Short mmCIF file of C-alpha atoms and ligand atoms in Angstrom, two decimals:
data_model
loop_
_atom_site.label_atom_id
_atom_site.label_comp_id
_atom_site.label_asym_id
_atom_site.label_seq_id
_atom_site.Cartn_x
_atom_site.Cartn_y
_atom_site.Cartn_z
CA UNK A 1 174.44 78.31 -1.35
CA UNK A 2 177.79 78.79 0.42
CA UNK A 3 178.25 81.59 3.19
CA UNK A 4 179.69 84.94 2.00
CA UNK A 5 182.92 84.76 3.68
CA UNK A 6 184.13 88.33 5.55
CA UNK A 7 187.73 87.31 4.71
CA UNK A 8 187.33 88.34 0.68
CA UNK A 9 185.58 91.36 -0.94
CA UNK A 10 183.35 89.41 -3.29
CA UNK A 11 182.29 85.67 -3.33
CA UNK A 12 183.02 85.54 -7.08
CA UNK A 13 185.26 88.47 -8.88
CA UNK A 14 184.37 88.11 -12.83
CA UNK A 15 186.81 88.97 -15.21
CA UNK A 16 184.56 90.26 -18.19
CA UNK A 17 181.45 91.40 -19.29
CA UNK A 18 180.75 89.53 -22.09
CA UNK A 19 178.07 86.13 -23.24
CA UNK A 20 180.14 83.79 -20.18
CA UNK A 21 181.10 86.23 -17.85
CA UNK A 22 177.73 87.96 -17.67
CA UNK A 23 175.47 85.23 -17.22
CA UNK A 24 177.73 83.90 -14.68
CA UNK A 25 177.63 87.12 -12.65
CA UNK A 26 173.61 87.05 -12.90
CA UNK A 27 173.21 83.55 -12.08
CA UNK A 28 175.71 83.70 -9.09
CA UNK A 29 174.13 87.02 -7.63
CA UNK A 30 170.73 85.10 -7.92
CA UNK A 31 171.48 82.58 -5.82
CA UNK A 32 172.58 84.78 -2.92
CA UNK A 33 176.48 85.28 -3.54
CA UNK A 34 178.42 89.19 -3.67
CA UNK A 35 179.90 89.17 -7.09
CA UNK A 36 181.92 91.91 -8.82
CA UNK A 37 182.38 91.59 -12.49
CA UNK A 38 185.22 93.16 -14.26
CA UNK A 39 184.26 94.93 -18.16
CA UNK A 40 187.74 96.69 -19.60
CA UNK A 41 185.50 98.31 -22.57
CA UNK A 42 183.05 100.26 -20.59
CA UNK A 43 179.78 100.17 -20.71
CA UNK A 44 179.69 100.04 -24.18
CA UNK A 45 182.09 96.58 -23.58
CA UNK A 46 178.93 95.23 -22.02
CA UNK A 47 178.15 92.06 -23.88
CA UNK A 48 181.14 91.32 -25.26
CA UNK A 49 181.97 89.86 -28.84
CA UNK A 50 178.74 88.77 -29.23
CA UNK A 51 176.90 91.87 -29.37
CA UNK A 52 179.44 94.52 -29.62
CA UNK A 53 181.28 92.65 -33.08
CA UNK A 54 180.22 89.47 -33.31
CA UNK A 55 177.05 87.48 -33.91
CA UNK A 56 174.11 90.49 -33.57
CA UNK A 57 176.04 93.01 -35.74
CA UNK A 58 177.11 90.43 -38.30
CA UNK A 59 173.20 88.86 -38.18
CA UNK A 60 171.87 92.57 -38.47
CA UNK A 61 173.99 93.43 -41.62
CA UNK A 62 173.77 90.01 -43.06
CA UNK A 63 169.99 91.21 -42.82
CA UNK A 64 170.63 94.19 -44.78
CA UNK A 65 172.94 92.25 -47.46
CA UNK A 66 169.84 89.83 -47.87
CA UNK A 67 167.59 93.10 -49.40
CA UNK A 68 169.77 93.00 -52.30
CA UNK A 69 168.56 90.01 -53.63
CA UNK A 70 164.86 90.03 -52.30
CA UNK A 71 164.54 93.46 -54.47
CA UNK A 72 166.00 91.50 -57.83
CA UNK A 73 163.88 88.38 -57.03
CA UNK A 74 160.75 90.13 -56.16
CA UNK A 75 160.19 91.30 -60.01
CA UNK A 76 159.83 87.38 -60.53
CA UNK A 77 156.52 87.86 -58.21
CA UNK A 78 155.20 90.97 -60.00
CA UNK A 79 156.67 93.88 -58.47
CA UNK A 80 158.06 96.15 -61.12
CA UNK A 81 160.11 99.17 -60.80
CA UNK A 82 164.15 100.29 -59.44
CA UNK A 83 165.43 98.97 -56.49
CA UNK A 84 165.99 101.41 -53.92
CA UNK A 85 169.38 102.56 -52.80
CA UNK A 86 171.75 101.37 -50.07
CA UNK A 87 172.85 103.90 -48.06
CA UNK A 88 175.61 102.78 -45.62
CA UNK A 89 175.83 105.67 -42.68
CA UNK A 90 172.12 104.71 -42.30
CA UNK A 91 173.28 100.49 -41.85
CA UNK A 92 176.03 101.70 -39.58
CA UNK A 93 173.76 104.35 -37.35
CA UNK A 94 171.02 102.32 -36.91
CA UNK A 95 172.85 99.39 -35.17
CA UNK A 96 175.27 101.88 -33.16
CA UNK A 97 171.60 102.93 -31.30
CA UNK A 98 170.58 98.74 -31.37
CA UNK A 99 174.37 98.42 -29.82
CA UNK A 100 173.72 100.75 -27.37
CA UNK A 101 170.43 99.84 -26.23
CA UNK A 102 171.34 96.57 -26.15
CA UNK A 103 174.46 97.69 -23.74
CA UNK A 104 172.22 99.48 -21.24
CA UNK A 105 169.89 96.56 -20.97
CA UNK A 106 173.15 94.28 -20.08
CA UNK A 107 174.49 96.99 -17.83
CA UNK A 108 170.12 97.01 -16.20
CA UNK A 109 170.00 93.09 -15.69
CA UNK A 110 173.34 93.26 -14.08
CA UNK A 111 172.26 95.99 -11.87
CA UNK A 112 168.70 94.29 -11.33
CA UNK A 113 170.42 91.07 -9.88
CA UNK A 114 172.92 92.64 -7.88
CA UNK A 115 176.25 92.57 -9.17
CA UNK A 116 178.53 95.02 -8.74
CA UNK A 117 180.24 96.31 -11.99
CA UNK A 118 183.70 97.67 -12.64
CA UNK A 119 184.62 98.97 -15.28
CA UNK A 120 188.98 98.71 -16.16
CA UNK A 121 191.18 96.25 -16.53
CA UNK A 122 191.69 92.83 -14.52
CA UNK A 123 194.75 91.37 -13.84
CA UNK A 124 195.52 88.46 -11.46
CA UNK A 125 197.85 88.90 -8.64
CA UNK A 126 197.09 85.52 -7.34
CA UNK A 127 194.69 83.00 -6.58
CA UNK A 128 192.23 84.81 -4.62
CA UNK A 129 193.60 88.78 -6.00
CA UNK A 130 193.15 91.06 -8.62
CA UNK A 131 194.23 94.23 -9.45
CA UNK A 132 191.54 96.54 -11.25
CA UNK A 133 193.58 99.21 -13.09
CA UNK A 134 192.34 102.02 -16.16
CA UNK A 135 190.94 100.22 -19.36
CA UNK A 136 191.00 101.55 -23.07
CA UNK A 137 188.02 102.95 -21.85
CA UNK A 138 189.22 104.40 -18.65
CA UNK A 139 186.75 103.60 -15.84
CA UNK A 140 188.45 102.61 -12.33
CA UNK A 141 190.23 104.16 -9.98
CA UNK A 142 192.86 101.69 -9.24
CA UNK A 143 191.76 98.65 -6.78
CA UNK A 144 192.65 95.18 -5.25
CA UNK A 145 190.00 93.04 -4.99
CA UNK A 146 189.88 89.93 -2.43
CA UNK A 147 187.63 87.01 -4.04
CA UNK A 148 186.78 83.61 -2.81
CA UNK A 149 186.59 82.43 -6.52
CA UNK A 150 187.37 84.24 -10.19
CA UNK A 151 185.93 83.79 -12.69
CA UNK A 152 187.91 84.41 -16.25
CA UNK A 153 185.60 85.35 -18.99
CA UNK A 154 188.29 87.49 -21.16
CA UNK A 155 187.12 85.93 -24.72
CA UNK A 156 189.25 86.12 -27.55
CA UNK A 157 190.93 88.58 -29.85
CA UNK A 158 191.07 88.45 -34.14
CA UNK A 159 194.10 86.50 -35.31
CA UNK A 160 196.52 89.11 -37.98
CA UNK A 161 199.52 87.44 -39.20
CA UNK A 162 202.86 89.48 -39.65
CA UNK A 163 203.17 89.95 -43.24
CA UNK A 164 205.20 92.89 -45.57
CA UNK A 165 201.88 95.25 -45.35
CA UNK A 166 200.27 93.95 -42.18
CA UNK A 167 199.20 96.83 -41.02
CA UNK A 168 196.74 97.31 -43.46
CA UNK A 169 195.10 94.21 -42.76
CA UNK A 170 191.26 95.03 -40.55
CA UNK A 171 189.92 92.55 -38.53
CA UNK A 172 186.94 91.34 -38.36
CA UNK A 173 186.27 94.04 -35.14
CA UNK A 174 186.56 96.74 -38.54
CA UNK A 175 184.51 95.60 -40.71
CA UNK A 176 181.05 97.19 -38.86
CA UNK A 177 182.43 100.32 -39.35
CA UNK A 178 184.38 101.03 -42.63
CA UNK A 179 184.46 104.35 -43.80
CA UNK A 180 184.14 104.67 -46.81
CA UNK A 181 182.15 101.48 -47.54
CA UNK A 182 184.85 99.13 -49.93
CA UNK A 183 183.94 99.13 -53.22
CA UNK A 184 186.65 96.34 -53.54
CA UNK A 185 187.59 94.15 -51.01
CA UNK A 186 189.81 90.85 -50.39
CA UNK A 187 189.13 88.40 -47.68
CA UNK A 188 191.96 86.40 -46.95
CA UNK A 189 190.52 83.49 -44.50
CA UNK A 190 188.16 80.29 -45.20
CA UNK A 191 186.53 80.22 -41.98
CA UNK A 192 183.08 80.76 -40.58
CA UNK A 193 183.60 84.59 -40.10
CA UNK A 194 185.61 84.53 -43.60
CA UNK A 195 182.08 83.31 -45.32
CA UNK A 196 179.94 85.14 -43.66
CA UNK A 197 181.44 88.66 -44.24
CA UNK A 198 182.42 87.77 -47.60
CA UNK A 199 178.59 86.93 -48.23
CA UNK A 200 178.02 90.43 -46.32
CA UNK A 201 179.82 92.40 -48.04
CA UNK A 202 179.37 91.18 -51.85
CA UNK A 203 175.20 91.02 -51.07
CA UNK A 204 175.43 95.34 -50.33
CA UNK A 205 176.99 95.98 -53.27
CA UNK A 206 181.33 95.30 -53.23
CA UNK A 207 183.61 93.57 -55.31
CA UNK A 208 184.46 90.61 -52.92
CA UNK A 209 187.65 88.35 -53.81
CA UNK A 210 188.21 85.46 -51.34
CA UNK A 211 191.60 84.16 -50.69
CA UNK A 212 191.97 80.64 -48.97
CA UNK A 213 194.77 78.86 -48.51
CA UNK A 214 192.98 75.31 -47.91
CA UNK A 215 191.03 73.08 -50.44
CA UNK A 216 187.39 74.90 -49.73
CA UNK A 217 185.75 76.59 -47.39
CA UNK A 218 184.84 75.41 -43.22
CA UNK A 219 187.08 73.06 -42.63
CA UNK A 220 185.72 70.95 -40.61
CA UNK A 221 182.21 71.33 -41.90
CA UNK A 222 180.74 68.03 -44.21
CA UNK A 223 182.75 67.88 -47.50
CA UNK A 224 179.04 68.65 -49.46
CA UNK A 225 178.13 71.76 -46.98
CA UNK A 226 181.62 72.95 -47.81
CA UNK A 227 181.42 71.93 -51.38
CA UNK A 228 177.81 73.06 -51.85
CA UNK A 229 178.65 76.34 -50.34
CA UNK A 230 181.35 77.05 -52.11
CA UNK A 231 179.64 76.63 -55.49
CA UNK A 232 176.74 78.99 -54.45
CA UNK A 233 179.29 81.40 -52.78
CA UNK A 234 180.89 81.97 -56.68
CA UNK A 235 177.23 81.55 -58.66
CA UNK A 236 176.45 84.86 -55.82
CA UNK A 237 179.41 86.71 -57.52
CA UNK A 238 182.20 86.12 -54.59
CA UNK A 239 185.26 85.41 -56.60
CA UNK A 240 186.36 82.71 -54.26
CA UNK A 241 189.90 81.29 -54.86
CA UNK A 242 190.71 78.37 -53.03
CA UNK A 243 194.29 76.88 -52.37
CA UNK A 244 195.90 80.79 -52.77
CA UNK A 245 197.05 83.26 -50.43
CA UNK A 246 198.99 86.44 -50.52
CA UNK A 247 202.02 87.78 -49.58
CA UNK A 248 202.45 90.97 -49.55
CA UNK A 249 200.31 94.35 -49.24
CA UNK A 250 201.53 98.09 -50.24
CA UNK A 251 199.32 101.17 -50.62
CA UNK A 252 199.66 103.28 -53.96
CA UNK A 253 197.20 105.76 -55.59
CA UNK A 254 194.96 103.24 -56.92
CA UNK A 255 194.09 101.73 -53.23
CA UNK A 256 195.98 98.85 -51.99
CA UNK A 257 197.91 96.17 -54.26
CA UNK A 258 197.85 92.75 -52.82
CA UNK A 259 200.79 90.33 -54.50
CA UNK A 260 199.61 86.79 -54.27
CA UNK A 261 201.16 83.54 -53.66
CA UNK A 262 202.41 81.70 -56.59
CA UNK A 263 202.11 85.40 -58.31
CA UNK A 264 199.36 87.78 -60.00
CA UNK A 265 198.28 91.10 -57.79
CA UNK A 266 195.05 92.51 -57.03
CA UNK A 267 194.17 96.04 -55.66
CA UNK A 268 191.41 96.47 -53.45
CA UNK A 269 189.92 99.38 -51.26
CA UNK A 270 190.26 97.49 -48.00
CA UNK A 271 191.35 93.97 -46.66
CA UNK A 272 189.58 91.28 -44.01
CA UNK A 273 192.16 89.29 -42.52
CA UNK A 274 189.96 86.60 -40.42
CA UNK A 275 192.23 83.74 -40.15
CA UNK A 276 191.76 82.61 -36.62
CA UNK A 277 190.92 84.13 -33.24
CA UNK A 278 193.36 83.17 -30.29
CA UNK A 279 192.21 83.59 -26.39
CA UNK A 280 192.37 86.86 -24.78
CA UNK A 281 194.66 86.32 -21.91
CA UNK A 282 197.32 89.34 -22.58
CA UNK A 283 197.91 90.80 -19.24
CA UNK A 284 196.00 89.07 -17.38
CA UNK A 285 198.01 88.06 -15.15
CA UNK A 286 198.24 83.87 -15.58
CA UNK A 287 201.75 83.75 -14.57
CA UNK A 288 201.42 85.47 -11.48
CA UNK A 289 198.11 83.10 -10.26
CA UNK A 290 200.25 79.91 -11.38
CA UNK A 291 196.88 79.05 -14.60
CA UNK A 292 198.24 76.09 -16.77
CA UNK A 293 197.89 77.42 -20.29
CA UNK A 294 197.68 75.35 -23.51
CA UNK A 295 199.85 75.47 -26.56
CA UNK A 296 197.60 77.99 -28.17
CA UNK A 297 197.52 80.05 -25.00
CA UNK A 298 193.92 78.73 -23.91
CA UNK A 299 193.25 78.33 -20.61
CA UNK A 300 193.08 74.35 -19.43
CA UNK A 301 189.92 73.57 -17.44
CA UNK A 302 188.48 70.30 -15.69
CA UNK A 303 185.04 69.28 -16.96
CA UNK A 304 184.02 71.41 -14.05
CA UNK A 305 185.89 74.84 -15.32
CA UNK A 306 188.39 74.91 -13.08
CA UNK A 307 191.92 75.94 -13.45
CA UNK A 308 195.49 74.44 -12.34
CA UNK A 309 194.34 77.37 -9.48
CA UNK A 310 190.97 75.82 -7.88
CA UNK A 311 189.83 78.47 -6.65
CA UNK A 312 190.02 80.25 -10.65
CA UNK A 313 187.82 79.28 -13.12
CA UNK A 314 187.33 79.35 -17.24
CA UNK A 315 185.14 79.43 -19.77
CA UNK A 316 184.08 81.08 -23.00
CA UNK A 317 186.46 81.16 -26.02
CA UNK A 318 189.31 82.08 -23.43
CA UNK A 319 189.42 78.46 -22.96
CA UNK A 320 189.56 77.69 -26.87
CA UNK A 321 187.02 75.09 -26.91
CA UNK A 322 183.75 75.45 -28.61
CA UNK A 323 183.87 79.32 -29.65
CA UNK A 324 180.46 79.82 -29.61
CA UNK A 325 177.83 82.29 -27.68
CA UNK A 326 175.76 79.51 -26.34
CA UNK A 327 178.19 77.78 -25.40
CA UNK A 328 179.72 79.88 -23.33
CA UNK A 329 176.62 80.59 -21.57
CA UNK A 330 176.13 76.77 -21.03
CA UNK A 331 179.42 76.88 -19.42
CA UNK A 332 178.72 79.60 -17.32
CA UNK A 333 175.90 77.87 -15.97
CA UNK A 334 177.40 75.04 -15.18
CA UNK A 335 180.01 77.11 -13.02
CA UNK A 336 177.67 78.62 -11.14
CA UNK A 337 175.54 75.47 -10.16
CA UNK A 338 178.88 74.07 -9.11
CA UNK A 339 179.63 76.92 -7.26
CA UNK A 340 176.14 78.23 -5.40
CA UNK A 341 174.60 75.36 -5.53
CA UNK A 342 171.60 74.46 -8.76
CA UNK A 343 168.45 76.64 -9.03
CA UNK A 344 165.78 75.15 -6.35
CA UNK A 345 164.14 72.13 -7.67
CA UNK A 346 166.58 70.99 -10.32
CA UNK A 347 169.74 68.89 -10.97
CA UNK A 348 173.00 70.60 -10.89
CA UNK A 349 174.07 71.16 -14.92
CA UNK A 350 177.21 69.96 -16.65
CA UNK A 351 178.29 71.21 -20.03
CA UNK A 352 177.71 68.59 -22.54
CA UNK A 353 179.50 69.17 -26.04
CA UNK A 354 178.00 66.44 -28.60
CA UNK A 355 175.53 67.36 -30.21
CA UNK A 356 176.18 71.56 -30.72
CA UNK A 357 174.11 73.07 -33.82
CA UNK A 358 174.83 75.76 -35.03
CA UNK A 359 174.35 78.08 -38.45
CA UNK A 360 176.84 79.86 -40.48
CA UNK A 361 175.11 83.17 -42.13
CA UNK A 362 176.28 82.81 -45.28
CA UNK A 363 174.00 83.68 -48.49
CA UNK A 364 173.09 80.65 -48.85
CA UNK A 365 173.30 79.80 -44.71
CA UNK A 366 174.50 76.84 -43.26
CA UNK A 367 172.83 74.94 -40.61
CA UNK A 368 174.03 71.59 -38.55
CA UNK A 369 174.11 69.32 -36.29
CA UNK A 370 175.93 65.72 -35.51
CA UNK A 371 178.53 63.88 -37.11
CA UNK A 372 179.82 64.81 -41.10
CA UNK A 373 180.03 61.64 -42.69
CA UNK A 374 183.44 61.36 -42.95
CA UNK A 375 183.17 61.35 -39.41
CA UNK A 376 180.60 58.76 -38.52
CA UNK A 377 182.90 56.58 -41.52
CA UNK A 378 185.64 56.72 -38.86
CA UNK A 379 184.07 56.45 -35.77
CA UNK A 380 180.55 54.62 -36.35
CA UNK A 381 181.52 51.92 -39.47
CA UNK A 382 178.39 51.35 -41.54
CA UNK A 383 176.32 54.37 -42.47
CA UNK A 384 173.81 55.65 -44.35
CA UNK A 385 173.31 58.91 -46.38
CA UNK A 386 170.82 60.68 -47.35
CA UNK A 387 170.95 64.19 -49.57
CA UNK A 388 168.93 66.22 -51.67
CA UNK A 389 169.93 69.10 -53.40
CA UNK A 390 167.76 71.36 -55.73
CA UNK A 391 165.90 74.41 -56.31
CA UNK A 392 163.10 75.72 -53.93
CA UNK A 393 159.81 76.70 -54.69
CA UNK A 394 160.26 80.25 -54.11
CA UNK A 395 163.17 80.28 -57.04
CA UNK A 396 160.45 78.66 -59.64
CA UNK A 397 159.60 82.51 -60.37
CA UNK A 398 162.47 84.55 -58.20
CA UNK A 399 165.14 84.43 -61.19
CA UNK A 400 167.45 82.70 -58.79
CA UNK A 401 169.43 79.37 -59.83
CA UNK A 402 170.10 78.84 -55.90
CA UNK A 403 169.89 75.49 -55.18
CA UNK A 404 169.67 73.50 -51.41
CA UNK A 405 171.15 71.03 -49.89
CA UNK A 406 170.06 68.79 -47.69
CA UNK A 407 172.00 65.43 -45.85
CA UNK A 408 171.13 62.96 -43.07
CA UNK A 409 173.60 60.64 -42.07
CA UNK A 410 172.20 57.55 -39.83
CA UNK A 411 174.07 54.80 -38.01
CA UNK A 412 172.90 51.41 -39.36
CA UNK A 413 173.44 49.34 -36.21
CA UNK A 414 170.82 51.75 -34.57
CA UNK A 415 169.22 53.39 -37.45
CA UNK A 416 170.07 56.83 -35.24
CA UNK A 417 170.19 59.70 -37.48
CA UNK A 418 173.68 61.26 -36.00
CA UNK A 419 174.39 64.26 -38.68
CA UNK A 420 171.88 66.77 -40.34
CA UNK A 421 173.39 69.15 -42.23
CA UNK A 422 171.90 72.18 -44.54
CA UNK A 423 172.91 74.29 -47.07
CA UNK A 424 169.48 76.97 -48.06
CA UNK A 425 167.35 79.44 -46.82
CA UNK A 426 166.69 80.01 -43.04
CA UNK A 427 169.22 77.08 -42.44
CA UNK A 428 170.33 77.93 -39.09
CA UNK A 429 166.29 78.25 -38.22
CA UNK A 430 165.29 74.83 -39.41
CA UNK A 431 168.33 73.30 -37.75
CA UNK A 432 167.55 74.33 -34.43
CA UNK A 433 164.44 72.08 -34.18
CA UNK A 434 165.90 68.88 -35.70
CA UNK A 435 168.53 69.54 -33.65
CA UNK A 436 166.02 68.83 -30.68
CA UNK A 437 165.36 65.41 -32.37
CA UNK A 438 168.92 64.36 -32.79
CA UNK A 439 169.95 64.99 -28.83
CA UNK A 440 166.40 63.00 -27.82
CA UNK A 441 168.37 60.22 -30.17
CA UNK A 442 165.75 60.45 -33.13
CA UNK A 443 166.08 57.51 -35.03
CA UNK A 444 165.17 57.71 -39.56
CA UNK A 445 162.46 55.45 -38.46
CA UNK A 446 160.88 58.44 -36.55
CA UNK A 447 162.10 61.36 -39.26
CA UNK A 448 160.07 58.62 -41.52
CA UNK A 449 157.12 58.77 -39.46
CA UNK A 450 156.83 62.51 -38.99
CA UNK A 451 154.89 64.05 -41.29
CA UNK A 452 156.18 66.77 -43.26
CA UNK A 453 155.43 70.41 -43.18
CA UNK A 454 153.99 71.38 -46.82
CA UNK A 455 154.83 73.64 -49.14
CA UNK A 456 158.38 73.96 -47.02
CA UNK A 457 162.26 73.68 -47.13
CA UNK A 458 162.48 71.65 -43.90
CA UNK A 459 159.71 68.80 -45.12
CA UNK A 460 162.78 67.80 -47.30
CA UNK A 461 164.69 65.94 -43.58
CA UNK A 462 161.59 63.93 -43.28
CA UNK A 463 161.16 62.77 -47.08
CA UNK A 464 164.39 61.29 -47.90
CA UNK A 465 163.56 57.81 -48.13
CA UNK A 466 166.52 56.58 -50.53
CA UNK A 467 170.18 56.77 -49.73
CA UNK A 468 172.88 57.54 -51.56
CA UNK A 469 175.26 56.11 -50.12
CA UNK A 470 175.79 53.86 -47.41
CA UNK A 471 178.71 50.88 -46.19
CA UNK A 472 181.74 52.38 -44.25
C1 LIG B 1 182.57 88.09 -36.11
C2 LIG B 1 182.09 87.55 -34.81
C3 LIG B 1 180.26 86.90 -35.04
C4 LIG B 1 180.46 85.75 -34.88
N1 LIG B 1 179.67 84.87 -34.69
C5 LIG B 1 179.01 84.36 -34.06
C6 LIG B 1 177.51 83.74 -34.06
O1 LIG B 1 176.49 83.34 -35.37
N2 LIG B 1 176.70 82.37 -32.82
C7 LIG B 1 177.97 82.45 -32.06
O2 LIG B 1 177.39 81.47 -31.29
N3 LIG B 1 178.93 82.81 -31.94
C8 LIG B 1 179.84 83.78 -32.46
N4 LIG B 1 180.52 84.50 -32.07
C9 LIG B 1 181.39 84.01 -31.02
C10 LIG B 1 181.15 84.35 -29.88
O3 LIG B 1 180.84 85.93 -29.83
C11 LIG B 1 181.85 84.05 -28.85
O4 LIG B 1 182.51 82.67 -28.54
C12 LIG B 1 181.25 85.07 -27.65
O5 LIG B 1 181.01 86.40 -27.48
C13 LIG B 1 182.57 83.99 -26.25
O6 LIG B 1 181.70 84.82 -24.91
P1 LIG B 1 183.06 84.92 -23.91
O7 LIG B 1 181.75 85.02 -22.48
O8 LIG B 1 183.59 83.69 -23.94
O9 LIG B 1 183.96 86.60 -24.43
P2 LIG B 1 183.30 87.97 -24.72
O10 LIG B 1 182.00 87.90 -25.45
O11 LIG B 1 184.47 88.10 -25.94
O12 LIG B 1 183.63 88.82 -23.71
C14 LIG B 1 185.04 89.23 -23.33
C15 LIG B 1 184.61 90.46 -22.56
O13 LIG B 1 186.00 90.63 -21.60
C16 LIG B 1 186.63 91.88 -21.77
N5 LIG B 1 187.46 91.53 -21.32
C17 LIG B 1 188.82 90.95 -21.85
N6 LIG B 1 189.85 90.85 -20.95
C18 LIG B 1 189.59 91.87 -19.84
C19 LIG B 1 190.01 92.28 -18.74
N7 LIG B 1 191.56 91.78 -18.59
N8 LIG B 1 190.13 93.12 -17.48
C20 LIG B 1 188.56 93.15 -17.34
N9 LIG B 1 188.09 92.57 -19.26
C21 LIG B 1 188.45 92.40 -19.85
C22 LIG B 1 186.43 92.07 -22.62
O14 LIG B 1 186.41 93.57 -23.29
C23 LIG B 1 185.05 91.49 -23.12
O15 LIG B 1 183.70 92.26 -22.95
C24 LIG B 1 180.98 85.25 -33.69
C25 LIG B 1 182.49 86.17 -33.21
C26 LIG B 1 182.84 86.38 -33.66
C27 LIG B 1 184.39 88.00 -33.75
#
């Protein structure tokens, strides 16, 4: 690693104790660097969005919601009797306890690797200096810290539009501790967070209406996936209204009255606005240090994640690129390798944005890696498309009408599988494995030569033989 520089208080000062920040701090300290991490949310902020108000609590609530249909489906398999009653306070309390445990794990990992953790809000003063003041969770005495390198990992924030009654809009941050449980929930938005919360609260027993201004949910995903998921969510009870929006909200004795664009109204108990996220740069002092931002406020970085100021780097959601935890982790490790050298025996890492697999934890879930059919047609020319829609074996007895979609997109010229998409149970678990194959350049012939695991849903990916569409 580079020699510690007595000119500065620390070698690396990380702002933000979320996915990217914690990973970078730990790895850099492991290479012998002096590292300070500043987190504004106190100990309870450690782990950032993913641990506290994102991936982890959302997935726990998704598990909770799945029990509703599991109890119902069990009758077909011989289980009798009334389903148990759902208790919202128990779920909230158990989630809080698990997150507190995880905050502690993060704290111990940082302490164990020798990172100095400072609780407070950090603001850049110049290219090497940060001012720390008390954050929302209290913490540090005001201080100035100098650092040879600074890493910005402050994440993102939900965006709430200005509409009459926007003070009644909730964001995804508010959904985990809602009190009371919303019997009637309106979800605004069609992205993955909106669809996931619609599925979760529908499963837990809310009457969910979802409004999305676009023609189909999950913009940017494969069109078959979008159409299929939309239809499945409706079958499960979400009142999904496309090409729709709301114009105002007022409180009445019956609840929140929501005026719909184009006429009509709804009365609900809570309104979740999940229409997008913005980089969290407020009060960060980017101007003072001369850090350049793009149109959306995202911090602009080069391929080494270096900002316009050579001593300042940025990773994760604040750079507004791919907003996923594993991507923030990969970016953090790239920065550490770049600044302090790779682990012994390894080449320095770079972050690849190709073939990033992702899942949407809706009911049913979505898993996807690689190009959509439309992208492949546009960018590769001649392709073949393999698609299968079917009722999974489990649902022959469960009574559920849920169906599964599996799809492969193959480049004709090379036979490479360039896109793999699924809507169905455990889609994320299944697609994670296939993502390795795509990353390794697997061809359709490789898929055909792979023996399926029977009886599984996943075997369909290696047994589809006849293209349903082809050409340009
Ligand atoms: C509802 C929801 C569900 C999600 N689900 C998934 C999922 O299933 N899978 C997935 O991969 N990703 C998911 N994500 C995205 C994932 O959470 C983010 O991509 C990831 O957390 C980004 O990490 P980060 O390090 O950039 O920032 P964050 O994890 O947001 O951490 C930023 C930290 O910086 C702190 N901070 C901010 N400003 C300052 C300051 N000035 N001084 C000191 N500290 C500061 C904040 O308190 C916070 O702790 C989800 C996000 C949301 C909102």
